[in-house]
Short mmCIF file of C-alpha atoms in Angstrom, two decimals:
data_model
loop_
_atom_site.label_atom_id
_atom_site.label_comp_id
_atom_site.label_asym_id
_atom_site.label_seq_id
_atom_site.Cartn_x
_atom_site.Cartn_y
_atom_site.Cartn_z
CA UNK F 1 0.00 0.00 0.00
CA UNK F 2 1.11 3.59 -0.54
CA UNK F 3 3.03 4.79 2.61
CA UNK F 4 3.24 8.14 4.63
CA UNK F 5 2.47 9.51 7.40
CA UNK F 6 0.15 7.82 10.20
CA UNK F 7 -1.38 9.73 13.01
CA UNK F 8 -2.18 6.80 15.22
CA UNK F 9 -5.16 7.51 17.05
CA UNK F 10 -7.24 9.55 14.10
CA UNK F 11 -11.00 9.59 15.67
CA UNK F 12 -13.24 12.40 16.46
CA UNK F 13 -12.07 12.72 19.74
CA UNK F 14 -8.76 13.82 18.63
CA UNK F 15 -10.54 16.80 16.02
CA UNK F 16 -11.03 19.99 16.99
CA UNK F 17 -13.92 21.80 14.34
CA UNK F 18 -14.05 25.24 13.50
CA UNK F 19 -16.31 27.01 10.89
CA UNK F 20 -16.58 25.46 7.56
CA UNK F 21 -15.01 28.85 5.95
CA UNK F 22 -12.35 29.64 8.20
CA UNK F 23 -8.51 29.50 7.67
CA UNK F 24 -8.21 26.24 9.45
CA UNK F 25 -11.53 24.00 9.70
CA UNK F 26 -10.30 21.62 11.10
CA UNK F 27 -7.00 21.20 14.04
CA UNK F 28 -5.79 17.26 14.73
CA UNK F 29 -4.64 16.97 18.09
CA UNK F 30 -2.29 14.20 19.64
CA UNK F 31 0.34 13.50 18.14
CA UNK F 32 1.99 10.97 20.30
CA UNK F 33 1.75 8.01 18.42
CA UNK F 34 2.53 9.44 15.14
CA UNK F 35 4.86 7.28 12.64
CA UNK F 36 5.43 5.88 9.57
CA UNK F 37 3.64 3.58 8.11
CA UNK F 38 0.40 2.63 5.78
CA UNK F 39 -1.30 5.78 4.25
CA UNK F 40 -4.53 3.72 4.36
CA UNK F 41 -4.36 2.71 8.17
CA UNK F 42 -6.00 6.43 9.47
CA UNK F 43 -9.00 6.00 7.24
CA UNK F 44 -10.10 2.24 8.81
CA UNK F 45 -9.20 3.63 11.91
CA UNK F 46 -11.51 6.21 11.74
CA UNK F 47 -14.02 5.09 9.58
CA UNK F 48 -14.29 1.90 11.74
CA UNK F 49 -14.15 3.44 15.57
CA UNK F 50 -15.78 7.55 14.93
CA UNK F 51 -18.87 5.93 13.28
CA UNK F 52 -21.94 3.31 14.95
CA UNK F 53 -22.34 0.59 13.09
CA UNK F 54 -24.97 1.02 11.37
CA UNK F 55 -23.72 4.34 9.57
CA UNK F 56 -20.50 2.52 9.11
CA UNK F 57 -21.93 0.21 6.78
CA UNK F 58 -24.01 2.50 5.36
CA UNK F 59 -21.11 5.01 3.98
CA UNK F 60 -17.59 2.83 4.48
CA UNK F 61 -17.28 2.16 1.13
CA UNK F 62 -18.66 6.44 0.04
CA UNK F 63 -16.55 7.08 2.22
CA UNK F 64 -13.02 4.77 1.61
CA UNK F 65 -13.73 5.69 -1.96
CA UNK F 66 -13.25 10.02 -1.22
CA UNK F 67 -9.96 9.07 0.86
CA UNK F 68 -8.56 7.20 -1.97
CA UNK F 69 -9.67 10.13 -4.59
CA UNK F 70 -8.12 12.43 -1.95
CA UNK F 71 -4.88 10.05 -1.41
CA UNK F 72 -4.50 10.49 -6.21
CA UNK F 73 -5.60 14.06 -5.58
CA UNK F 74 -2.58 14.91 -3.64
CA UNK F 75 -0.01 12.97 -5.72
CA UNK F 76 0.36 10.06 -3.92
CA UNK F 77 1.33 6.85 -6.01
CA UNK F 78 -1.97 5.29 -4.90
CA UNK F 79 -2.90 1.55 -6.47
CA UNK F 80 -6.25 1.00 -7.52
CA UNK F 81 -9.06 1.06 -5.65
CA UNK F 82 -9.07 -2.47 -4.87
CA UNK F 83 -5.68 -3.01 -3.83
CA UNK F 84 -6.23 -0.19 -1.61
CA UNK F 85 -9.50 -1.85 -0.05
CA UNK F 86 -7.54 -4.87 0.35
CA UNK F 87 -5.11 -2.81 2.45
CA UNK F 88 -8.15 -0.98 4.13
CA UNK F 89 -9.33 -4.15 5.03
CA UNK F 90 -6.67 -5.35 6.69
CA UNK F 91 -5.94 -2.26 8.43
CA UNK F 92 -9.21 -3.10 10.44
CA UNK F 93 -6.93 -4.89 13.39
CA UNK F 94 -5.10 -1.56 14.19
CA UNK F 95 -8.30 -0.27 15.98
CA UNK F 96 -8.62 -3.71 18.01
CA UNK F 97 -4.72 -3.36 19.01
CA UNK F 98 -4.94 -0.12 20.05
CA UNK F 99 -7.92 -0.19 22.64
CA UNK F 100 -6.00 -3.01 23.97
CA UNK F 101 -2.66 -1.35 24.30
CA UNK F 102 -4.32 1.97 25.49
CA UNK F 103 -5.85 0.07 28.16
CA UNK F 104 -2.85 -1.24 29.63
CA UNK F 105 -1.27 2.05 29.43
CA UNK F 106 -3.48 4.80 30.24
CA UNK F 107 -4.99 5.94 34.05
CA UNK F 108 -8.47 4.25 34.03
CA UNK F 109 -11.70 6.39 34.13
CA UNK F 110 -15.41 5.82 33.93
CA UNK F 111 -15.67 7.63 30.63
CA UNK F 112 -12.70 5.57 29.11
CA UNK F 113 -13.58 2.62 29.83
CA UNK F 114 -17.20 3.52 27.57
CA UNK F 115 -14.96 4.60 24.99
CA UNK F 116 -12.71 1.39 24.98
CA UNK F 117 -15.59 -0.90 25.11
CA UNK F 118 -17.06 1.26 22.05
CA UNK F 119 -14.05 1.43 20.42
CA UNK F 120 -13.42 -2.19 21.21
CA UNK F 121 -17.05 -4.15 19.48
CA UNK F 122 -16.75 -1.29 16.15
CA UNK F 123 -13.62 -2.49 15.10
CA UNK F 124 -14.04 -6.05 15.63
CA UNK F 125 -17.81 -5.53 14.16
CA UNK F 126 -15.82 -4.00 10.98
CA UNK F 127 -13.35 -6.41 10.82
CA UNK F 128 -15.73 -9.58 10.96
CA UNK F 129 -18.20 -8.17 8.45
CA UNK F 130 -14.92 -6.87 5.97
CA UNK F 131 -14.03 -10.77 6.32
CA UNK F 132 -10.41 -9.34 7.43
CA UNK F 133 -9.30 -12.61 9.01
CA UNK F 134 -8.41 -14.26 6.02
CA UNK F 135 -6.33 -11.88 4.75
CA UNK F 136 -4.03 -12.02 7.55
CA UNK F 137 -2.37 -15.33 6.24
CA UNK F 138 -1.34 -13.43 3.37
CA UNK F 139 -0.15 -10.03 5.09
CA UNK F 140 3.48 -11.04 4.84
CA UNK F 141 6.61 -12.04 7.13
CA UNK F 142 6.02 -10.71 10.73
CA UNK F 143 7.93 -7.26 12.17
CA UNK F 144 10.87 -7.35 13.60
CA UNK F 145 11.43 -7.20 17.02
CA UNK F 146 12.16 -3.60 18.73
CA UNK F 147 15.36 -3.31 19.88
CA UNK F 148 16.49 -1.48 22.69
CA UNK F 149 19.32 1.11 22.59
CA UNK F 150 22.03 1.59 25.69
CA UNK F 151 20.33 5.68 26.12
CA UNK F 152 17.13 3.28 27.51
CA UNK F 153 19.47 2.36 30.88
CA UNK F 154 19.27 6.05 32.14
CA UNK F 155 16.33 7.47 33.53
CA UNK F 156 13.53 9.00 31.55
CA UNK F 157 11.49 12.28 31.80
CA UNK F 158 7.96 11.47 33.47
CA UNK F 159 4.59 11.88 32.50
CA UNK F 160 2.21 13.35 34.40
CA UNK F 161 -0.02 10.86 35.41
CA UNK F 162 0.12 10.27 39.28
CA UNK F 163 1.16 6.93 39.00
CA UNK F 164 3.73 7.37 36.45
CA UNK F 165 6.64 5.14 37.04
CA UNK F 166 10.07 4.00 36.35
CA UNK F 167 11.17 0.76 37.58
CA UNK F 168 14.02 -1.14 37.60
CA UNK F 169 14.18 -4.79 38.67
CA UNK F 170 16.90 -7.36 39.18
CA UNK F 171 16.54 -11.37 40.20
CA UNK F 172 18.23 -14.15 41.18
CA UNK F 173 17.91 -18.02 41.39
CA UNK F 174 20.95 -20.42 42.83
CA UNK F 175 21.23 -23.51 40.34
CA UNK F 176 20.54 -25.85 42.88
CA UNK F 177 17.71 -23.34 44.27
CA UNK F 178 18.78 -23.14 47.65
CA UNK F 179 18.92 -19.46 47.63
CA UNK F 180 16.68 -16.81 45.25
CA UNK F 181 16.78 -12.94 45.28
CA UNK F 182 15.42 -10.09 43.88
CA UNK F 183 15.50 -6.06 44.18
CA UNK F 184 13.32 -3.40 42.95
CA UNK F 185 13.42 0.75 42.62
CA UNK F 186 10.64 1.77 41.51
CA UNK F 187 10.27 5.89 41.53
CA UNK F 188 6.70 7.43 41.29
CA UNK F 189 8.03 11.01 41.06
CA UNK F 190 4.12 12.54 41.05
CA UNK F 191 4.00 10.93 44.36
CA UNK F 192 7.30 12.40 45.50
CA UNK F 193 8.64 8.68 46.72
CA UNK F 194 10.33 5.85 45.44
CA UNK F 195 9.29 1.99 46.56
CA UNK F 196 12.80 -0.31 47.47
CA UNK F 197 11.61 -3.44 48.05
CA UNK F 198 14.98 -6.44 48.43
CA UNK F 199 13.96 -9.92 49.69
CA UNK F 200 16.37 -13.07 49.98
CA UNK F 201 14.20 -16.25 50.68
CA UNK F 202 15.65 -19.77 50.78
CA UNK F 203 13.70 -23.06 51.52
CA UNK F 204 13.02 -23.76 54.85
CA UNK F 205 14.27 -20.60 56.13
CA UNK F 206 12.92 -17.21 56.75
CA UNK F 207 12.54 -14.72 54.01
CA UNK F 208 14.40 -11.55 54.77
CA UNK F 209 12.32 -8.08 53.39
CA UNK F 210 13.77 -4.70 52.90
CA UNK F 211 10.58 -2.82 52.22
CA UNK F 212 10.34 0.80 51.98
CA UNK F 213 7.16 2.48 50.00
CA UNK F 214 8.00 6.25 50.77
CA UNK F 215 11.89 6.05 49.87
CA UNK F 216 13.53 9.24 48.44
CA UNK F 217 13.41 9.74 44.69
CA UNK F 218 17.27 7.93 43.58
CA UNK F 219 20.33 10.28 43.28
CA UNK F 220 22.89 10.20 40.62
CA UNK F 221 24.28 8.41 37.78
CA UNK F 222 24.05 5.28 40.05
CA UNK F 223 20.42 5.62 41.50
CA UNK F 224 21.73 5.88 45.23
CA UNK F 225 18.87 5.39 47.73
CA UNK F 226 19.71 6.60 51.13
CA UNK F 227 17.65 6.14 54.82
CA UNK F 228 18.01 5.70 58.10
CA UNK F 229 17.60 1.51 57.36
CA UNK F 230 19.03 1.07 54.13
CA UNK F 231 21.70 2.30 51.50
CA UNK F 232 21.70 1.29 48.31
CA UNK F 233 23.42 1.96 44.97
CA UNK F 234 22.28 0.31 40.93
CA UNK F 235 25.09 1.17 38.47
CA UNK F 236 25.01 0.35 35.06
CA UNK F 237 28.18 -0.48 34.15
CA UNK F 238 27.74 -1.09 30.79
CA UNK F 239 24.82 -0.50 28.93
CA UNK F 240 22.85 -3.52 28.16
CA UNK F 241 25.44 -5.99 29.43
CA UNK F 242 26.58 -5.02 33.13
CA UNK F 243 24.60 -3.97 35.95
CA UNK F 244 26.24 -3.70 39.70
CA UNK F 245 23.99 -3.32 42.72
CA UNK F 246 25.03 -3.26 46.24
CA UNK F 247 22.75 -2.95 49.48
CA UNK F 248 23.23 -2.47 52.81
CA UNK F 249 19.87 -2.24 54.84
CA UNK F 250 18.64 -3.86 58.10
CA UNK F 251 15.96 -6.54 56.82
CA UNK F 252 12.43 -8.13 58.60
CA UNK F 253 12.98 -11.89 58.86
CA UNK F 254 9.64 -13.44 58.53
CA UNK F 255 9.36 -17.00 59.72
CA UNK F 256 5.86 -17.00 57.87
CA UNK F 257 6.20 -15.32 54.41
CA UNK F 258 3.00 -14.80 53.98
CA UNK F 259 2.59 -12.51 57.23
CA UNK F 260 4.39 -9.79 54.46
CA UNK F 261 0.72 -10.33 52.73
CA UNK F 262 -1.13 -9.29 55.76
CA UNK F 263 1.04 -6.35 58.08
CA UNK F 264 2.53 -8.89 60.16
CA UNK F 265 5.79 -7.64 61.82
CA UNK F 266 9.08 -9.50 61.49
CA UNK F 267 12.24 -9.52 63.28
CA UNK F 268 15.55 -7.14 62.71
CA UNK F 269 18.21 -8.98 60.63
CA UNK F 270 21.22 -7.24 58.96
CA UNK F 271 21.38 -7.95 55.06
CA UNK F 272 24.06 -6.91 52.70
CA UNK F 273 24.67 -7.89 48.79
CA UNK F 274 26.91 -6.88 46.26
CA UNK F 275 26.05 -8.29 43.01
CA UNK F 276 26.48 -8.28 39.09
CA UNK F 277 23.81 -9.03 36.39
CA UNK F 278 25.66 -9.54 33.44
CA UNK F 279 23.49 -10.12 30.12
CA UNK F 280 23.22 -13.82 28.81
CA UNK F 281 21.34 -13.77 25.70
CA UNK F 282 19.46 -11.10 23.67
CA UNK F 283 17.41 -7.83 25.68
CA UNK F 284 13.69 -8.10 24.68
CA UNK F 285 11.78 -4.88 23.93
CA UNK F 286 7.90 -4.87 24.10
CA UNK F 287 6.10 -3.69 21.70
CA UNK F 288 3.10 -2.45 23.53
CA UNK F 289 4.50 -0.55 26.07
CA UNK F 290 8.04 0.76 27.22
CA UNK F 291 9.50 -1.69 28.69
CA UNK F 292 12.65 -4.48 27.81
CA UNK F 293 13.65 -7.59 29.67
CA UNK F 294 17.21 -9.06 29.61
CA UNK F 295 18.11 -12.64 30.39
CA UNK F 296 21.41 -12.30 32.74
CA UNK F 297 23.86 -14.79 34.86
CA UNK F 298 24.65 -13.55 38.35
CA UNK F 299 27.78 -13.23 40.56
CA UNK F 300 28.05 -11.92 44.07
CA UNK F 301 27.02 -12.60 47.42
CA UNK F 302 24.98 -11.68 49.86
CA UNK F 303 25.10 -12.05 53.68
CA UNK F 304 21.96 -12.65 55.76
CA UNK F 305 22.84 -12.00 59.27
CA UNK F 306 26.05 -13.45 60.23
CA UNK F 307 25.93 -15.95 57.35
CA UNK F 308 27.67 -14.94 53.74
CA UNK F 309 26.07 -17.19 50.54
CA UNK F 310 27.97 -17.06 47.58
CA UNK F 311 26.50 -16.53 44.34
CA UNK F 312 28.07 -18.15 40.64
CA UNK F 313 27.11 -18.20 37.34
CA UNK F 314 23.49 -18.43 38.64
CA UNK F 315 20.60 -17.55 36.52
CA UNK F 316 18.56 -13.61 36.93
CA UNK F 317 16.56 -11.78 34.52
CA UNK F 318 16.57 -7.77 34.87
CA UNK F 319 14.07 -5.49 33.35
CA UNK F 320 13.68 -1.85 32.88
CA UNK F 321 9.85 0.19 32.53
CA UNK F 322 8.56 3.31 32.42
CA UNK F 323 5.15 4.72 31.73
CA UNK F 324 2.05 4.22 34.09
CA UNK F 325 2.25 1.72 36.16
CA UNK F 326 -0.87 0.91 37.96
CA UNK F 327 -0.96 -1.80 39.47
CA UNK F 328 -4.53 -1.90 40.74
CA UNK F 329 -5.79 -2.08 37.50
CA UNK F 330 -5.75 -5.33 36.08
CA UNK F 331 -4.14 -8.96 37.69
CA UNK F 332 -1.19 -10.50 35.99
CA UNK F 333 1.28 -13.33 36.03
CA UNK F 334 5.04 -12.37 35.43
CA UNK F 335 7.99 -15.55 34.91
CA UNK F 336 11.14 -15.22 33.97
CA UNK F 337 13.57 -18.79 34.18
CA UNK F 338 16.56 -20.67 32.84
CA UNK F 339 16.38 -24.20 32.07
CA UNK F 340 19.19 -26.61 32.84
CA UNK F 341 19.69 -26.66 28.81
CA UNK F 342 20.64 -23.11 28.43
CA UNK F 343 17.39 -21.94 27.29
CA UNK F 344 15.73 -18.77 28.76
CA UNK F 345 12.11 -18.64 29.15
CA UNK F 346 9.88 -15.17 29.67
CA UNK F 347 6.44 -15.33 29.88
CA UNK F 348 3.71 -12.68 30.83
CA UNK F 349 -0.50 -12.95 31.05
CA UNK F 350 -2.55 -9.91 31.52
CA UNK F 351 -5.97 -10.47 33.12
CA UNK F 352 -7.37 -7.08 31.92
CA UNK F 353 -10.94 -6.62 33.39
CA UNK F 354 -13.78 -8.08 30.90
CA UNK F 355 -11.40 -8.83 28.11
CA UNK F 356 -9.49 -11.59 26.91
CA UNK F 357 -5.75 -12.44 28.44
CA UNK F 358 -2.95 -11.06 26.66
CA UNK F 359 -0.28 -13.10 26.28
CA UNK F 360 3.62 -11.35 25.79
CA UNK F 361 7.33 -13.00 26.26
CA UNK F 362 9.74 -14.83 24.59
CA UNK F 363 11.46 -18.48 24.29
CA UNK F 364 15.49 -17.96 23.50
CA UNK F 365 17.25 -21.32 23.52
CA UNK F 366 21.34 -21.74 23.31
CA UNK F 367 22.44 -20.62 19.54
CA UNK F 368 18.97 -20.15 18.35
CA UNK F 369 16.98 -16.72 17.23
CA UNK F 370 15.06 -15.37 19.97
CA UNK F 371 11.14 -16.43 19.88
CA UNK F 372 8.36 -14.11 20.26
CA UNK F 373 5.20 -15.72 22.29
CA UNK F 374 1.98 -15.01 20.48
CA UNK F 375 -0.21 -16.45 23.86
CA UNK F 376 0.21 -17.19 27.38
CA UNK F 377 -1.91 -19.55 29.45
CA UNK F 378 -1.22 -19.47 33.04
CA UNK F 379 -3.64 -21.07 36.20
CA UNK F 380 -2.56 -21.13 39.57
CA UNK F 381 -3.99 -22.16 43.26
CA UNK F 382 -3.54 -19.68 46.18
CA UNK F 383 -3.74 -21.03 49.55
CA UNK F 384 -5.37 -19.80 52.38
CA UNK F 385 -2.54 -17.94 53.67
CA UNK F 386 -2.49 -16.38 50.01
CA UNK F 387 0.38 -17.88 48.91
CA UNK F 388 0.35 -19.61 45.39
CA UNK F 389 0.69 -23.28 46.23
CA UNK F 390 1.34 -24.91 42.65
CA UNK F 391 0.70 -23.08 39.02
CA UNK F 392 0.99 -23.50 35.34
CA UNK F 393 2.56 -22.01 31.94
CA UNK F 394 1.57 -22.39 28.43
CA UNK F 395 3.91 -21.19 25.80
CA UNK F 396 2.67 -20.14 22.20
CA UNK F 397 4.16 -20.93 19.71
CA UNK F 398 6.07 -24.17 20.01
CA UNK F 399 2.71 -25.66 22.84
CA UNK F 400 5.47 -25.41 25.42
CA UNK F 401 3.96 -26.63 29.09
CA UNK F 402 5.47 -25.87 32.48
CA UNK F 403 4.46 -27.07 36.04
CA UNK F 404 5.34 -24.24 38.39
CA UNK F 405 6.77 -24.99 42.08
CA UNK F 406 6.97 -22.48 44.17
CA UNK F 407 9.73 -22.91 46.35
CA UNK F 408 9.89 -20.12 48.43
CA UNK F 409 8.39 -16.67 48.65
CA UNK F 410 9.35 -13.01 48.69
CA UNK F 411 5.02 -11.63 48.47
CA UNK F 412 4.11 -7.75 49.06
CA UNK F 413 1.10 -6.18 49.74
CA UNK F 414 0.49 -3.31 47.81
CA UNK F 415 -1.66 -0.61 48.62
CA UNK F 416 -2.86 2.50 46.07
CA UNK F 417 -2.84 5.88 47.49
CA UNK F 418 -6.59 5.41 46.96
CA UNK F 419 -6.38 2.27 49.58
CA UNK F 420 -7.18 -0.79 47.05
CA UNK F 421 -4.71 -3.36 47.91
CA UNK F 422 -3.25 -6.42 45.41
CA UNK F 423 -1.12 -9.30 47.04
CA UNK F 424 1.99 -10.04 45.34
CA UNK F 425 2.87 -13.74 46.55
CA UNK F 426 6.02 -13.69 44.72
CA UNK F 427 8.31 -16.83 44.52
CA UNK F 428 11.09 -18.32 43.79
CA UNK F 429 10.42 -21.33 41.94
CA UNK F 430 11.11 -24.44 39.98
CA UNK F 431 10.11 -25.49 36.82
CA UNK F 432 9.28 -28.62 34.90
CA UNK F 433 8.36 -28.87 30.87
CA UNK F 434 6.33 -31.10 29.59
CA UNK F 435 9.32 -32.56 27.61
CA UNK F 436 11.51 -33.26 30.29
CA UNK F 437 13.51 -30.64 31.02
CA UNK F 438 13.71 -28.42 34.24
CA UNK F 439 14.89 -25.53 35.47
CA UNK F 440 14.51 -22.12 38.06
CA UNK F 441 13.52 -18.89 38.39
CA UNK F 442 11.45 -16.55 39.45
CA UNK F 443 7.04 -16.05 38.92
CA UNK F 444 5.10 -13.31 40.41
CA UNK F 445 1.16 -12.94 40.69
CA UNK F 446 -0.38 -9.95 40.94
CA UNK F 447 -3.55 -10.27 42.46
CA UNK F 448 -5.99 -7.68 43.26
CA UNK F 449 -7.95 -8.42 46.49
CA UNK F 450 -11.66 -7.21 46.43
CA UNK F 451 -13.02 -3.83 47.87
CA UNK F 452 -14.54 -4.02 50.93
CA UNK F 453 -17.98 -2.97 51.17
#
C-alpha cells in the first residue's frame, strides 16, 4: 500500500472543528503516536471506531472511496481502488490493538472505559463483516522485534499521570535453588517517593524483606537510595550488558512469608549484597508498552545476618519500565527462568478486566533466534494464607507446558494511594516442561484483592 504519514489515534475525539469557511476547519490533536507507516491505516481507523455501526456500513465504502480520490488528488502513487480496499481491510486490526494497548497504558476512568468498550465491538464488528481474518495469512513475514538502545538504561522524563513510574528490577535463582533474590526501585516522582523493596528467601528458612514504599526519589548516575535503614546503589556499568547493585539495609525476617501479605511484623536482621547481572542472551523490547527484559547470569554474594552465601554463574533476569504503572488495574502473572539446557524462558498474562488475556514474552534457547510468544496460558492455586501453592505455563508458539513450584516466597502487599490493595505472593520457583527438562527462576502474581464494602 502507498506509505506516509500515520497519526495513530485519528477519531473524532482527537478533532477539533471550526467554521466550515475559516482559515483552518479543522485542528488534529495528539500526536503521540505518530509514525510511519500505511497511508490507508488512518481512514479504517476512523471510519471503523468515529462511526456506529450502522452508519458505518451504510457510507464505508462512500466514504473509503473520497480518501482514496483524496490520497491520487494529492499525488500520492496510490494503487487502484481495490488493492487499496484490500489494504483498508486489513488495516481493520489496528483499531482492536490499540484499545488493547491503550488500556494497559493509560490511568483508568469511567468515561474511558465507555470509549474502549465502544471502540473495542466497532472495530471487531468491521473487521468480521470486511471478512479481514483471512487476509491475515497473506499479510506477509512478521515485524521485527524492537530493539532497545544503551540511552534506555538512564532514567527518563515522566509523564504526568500520578502513577507514572520508572522501575528497575533485578533477580536471582541459585542452580541448585537453595537461595533466590530479587531487588526493585521503583520511583513514582508525582508521588514524591520511590518503593525499594529487596527480599532473599531460601527453603526452609525465613525470608528476609527490605521494604520501603515512601523512599527518596534515587540520586545520581548510580540511582543511590539513602535512609536511616538502608543504602543502596544500581550502576550500570555497561549498557545492556553489566549492571552492579550493592545494598546495605537492616531486613524483617519473617518466619511465615505470607505474614508480608497481611502487616505482620518481622524480626531485625542485617542484610548486605553486592552483586552483578551480566546479560546472557538477547534484551527483549515490548512492543506495547516501554518496557525491555534481559536474560542475565549472576555473581556476588549476599550475607543474611552473620551468614555470607555465595552466588556463581546463577541464573537472573533484569528489566527496565517506564510509563504508568498501575498496578490496581488489572491482575497479571510475570515468569522469567533458565532451564538446565541453556534456554531462557519469559512469559507474561494480563488479566485485563472483561477482556481476553494477553499473552507477551519470549522463548530464547542456546544458539537459536530469539522467539516471540503469540499467547500465554497461566492457572494457579492460592492457599489460604495467600500464597500460590502450585501453578501452570503455556507457551505459544512451540505448545510449550510448564508445572510451576513455588519454592519459596518473597510476596508484598500493595496498597494505592486510593487504599485498594493487590497481594503479590512472589516466589522463587522451579520449573518442569512437559518434555523433560527443568529448570529455576522466578514467577510473580499480581492479584488484586476485592473492595470491601
Amino acid at each position: 500500500s502507498p506509505q506516509g504519514l500515520v497519526h495513530g489515534d485519528y477519531r473524532l475525539d482527537n478533532l477539533l472543528f471550526t467554521h466550515p469557511d475559516s482559515a483552518r476547519p479543522v485542528t488534529v490533536v495528539d500526536w503521540q503516536t505518530v509514525g510511519w507507516g500505511s497511508a490507508i491505516a488512518d481512514a479504517a481507523y476512523f471510519i471503523g471506531g468515529s462511526l456506529p455501526v450502522a452508519q458505518r456500513r451504510s457510507h464505508e465504502r462512500e466514504l473509503f472511496d473520497g480518501y482514496h480520490d483524496a490520497l491520487r488528488q494529492y499525488g500520492a502513487a496510490a494503487p487502484d481502488a481495490e488493492q487499496c480496499w484490500h489494504e483498508y481491510r486489513l488495516q481493520c486490526f489496528g483499531g482492536v490493538l490499540m484499545v488493547l494497548i491503550a488500556a494497559v497504558v493509560v490511568q483508568r476512568t469511567e468515561r474511558g472505559d465507555d470509549m474502549f468498550m465502544a471502540m473495542l465491538a466497532r472495530h471487531c464488528q468491521q473487521a468480521l463483516e470486511l471478512e479481514s481474518e483471512a487476509l491475515l495469512a497473506k499479510a506477509g513475514p512478521d515485524v521485527a522485534i524492537p530493539r532497545t538502545c544503551g540511552e534506555d538504561e538512564r532514567g527518563h522524563e515522566p509523564g504526568e499521570e500520578l502513577l507514572w513510574n520508572e522501575s528497575w528490577y533485578f533477580d536471582v535463582v541459585a542452580p541448585d535453588a537453595s537461595l533466590g533474590a530479587y531487588v526493585r526501585l521503583g520511583h513514582y516522582p508525582n508521588l514524591g517517593v520511590s518503593w525499594y523493596t529487596a527480599l532473599v528467601c531460601r527453603p526452609g528458612e525465613p525470608t528476609l524483606a527490605v521494604i520501603d514504599f515512601a523512599a527518596p526519589p534515587p540520586a545520581g548516575e548510580e540511582l543511590e537510595v539513602r535512609t536511616p535503614l538502608l543504602h543502596a546503589s544500581h550502576r550500570c556499568a555497561v549498557p545492556l550488558r553489566l549492571f552492579d547493585i550493592a545494598l546495605a539495609a537492616t531486613a524483617q525476617s519473617h518466619a511465615d512469608a505470607a505474614a508480608l501479605l497481611h502487616g505482620g511484623a518481622g524480626d531485625a536482621t542485617p542484610l548486605e549484597l553486592a552483586l552483578r547481572w551480566e546479560t546472557d542472551g538477547d534484551p527483549f523490547t515490548y512492543r506495547m508498552t516501554t518496557r525491555y527484559e534481559i536474560p542475565c547470569l549472576v555473581n556476588g554474594w549476599i550475607r543474611a545476618g552473620e551468614q555470607r552465601l555465595e552466588l556463581s554463574g546463577a541464573p537472573g533476569q533484569r528489566d527496565h519500565s517506564w510509563g504508568l504503572r498501575d498496578w490496581w488495574s488489572m491482575d497479571w502473572v510475570w515468569s522469567a527462568a533458565r532451564l538446565q539446557d541453556g534456554t531462557r524462558l519469559h512469559a507474561v498474562q494480563l488479566r485485563l478486566p472483561n477482556l481476553p488475556p494477553l499473552g507477551v514474552g519470549y522463548v530464547q534457547a542456546p544458539g537459536r533466534e530469539l522467539l516471540e510468544l503469540q499467547a500465554v496460558g497461566a492457572s494457579e492455586r492460592v492457599d489460604e494464607a495467600g500464597l500460590v501453592a502450585e501453578a501452570e505455563l503455556a507457551l505459544q508458539p512451540g505448545d510449550l507446558r510448564l508445572q510451576v513450584q513455588p519454592l519459596a516466597f518473597g510476596p508484598l502487599r500493595l496498597v494505592a494511594p486510593d487504599g485498594r490493595v493487590s497481594h503479590f505472593p512472589r516466589a522463587m520457583c522451579r520449573v518442569r516442561c512437559a518434555d523433560g527438562r527443568a529448570g529455576v527462576g522466578w514467577v510473580e502474581w499480581n492479584l488484586n484483592q476485592p473492595t470491601a464494602g
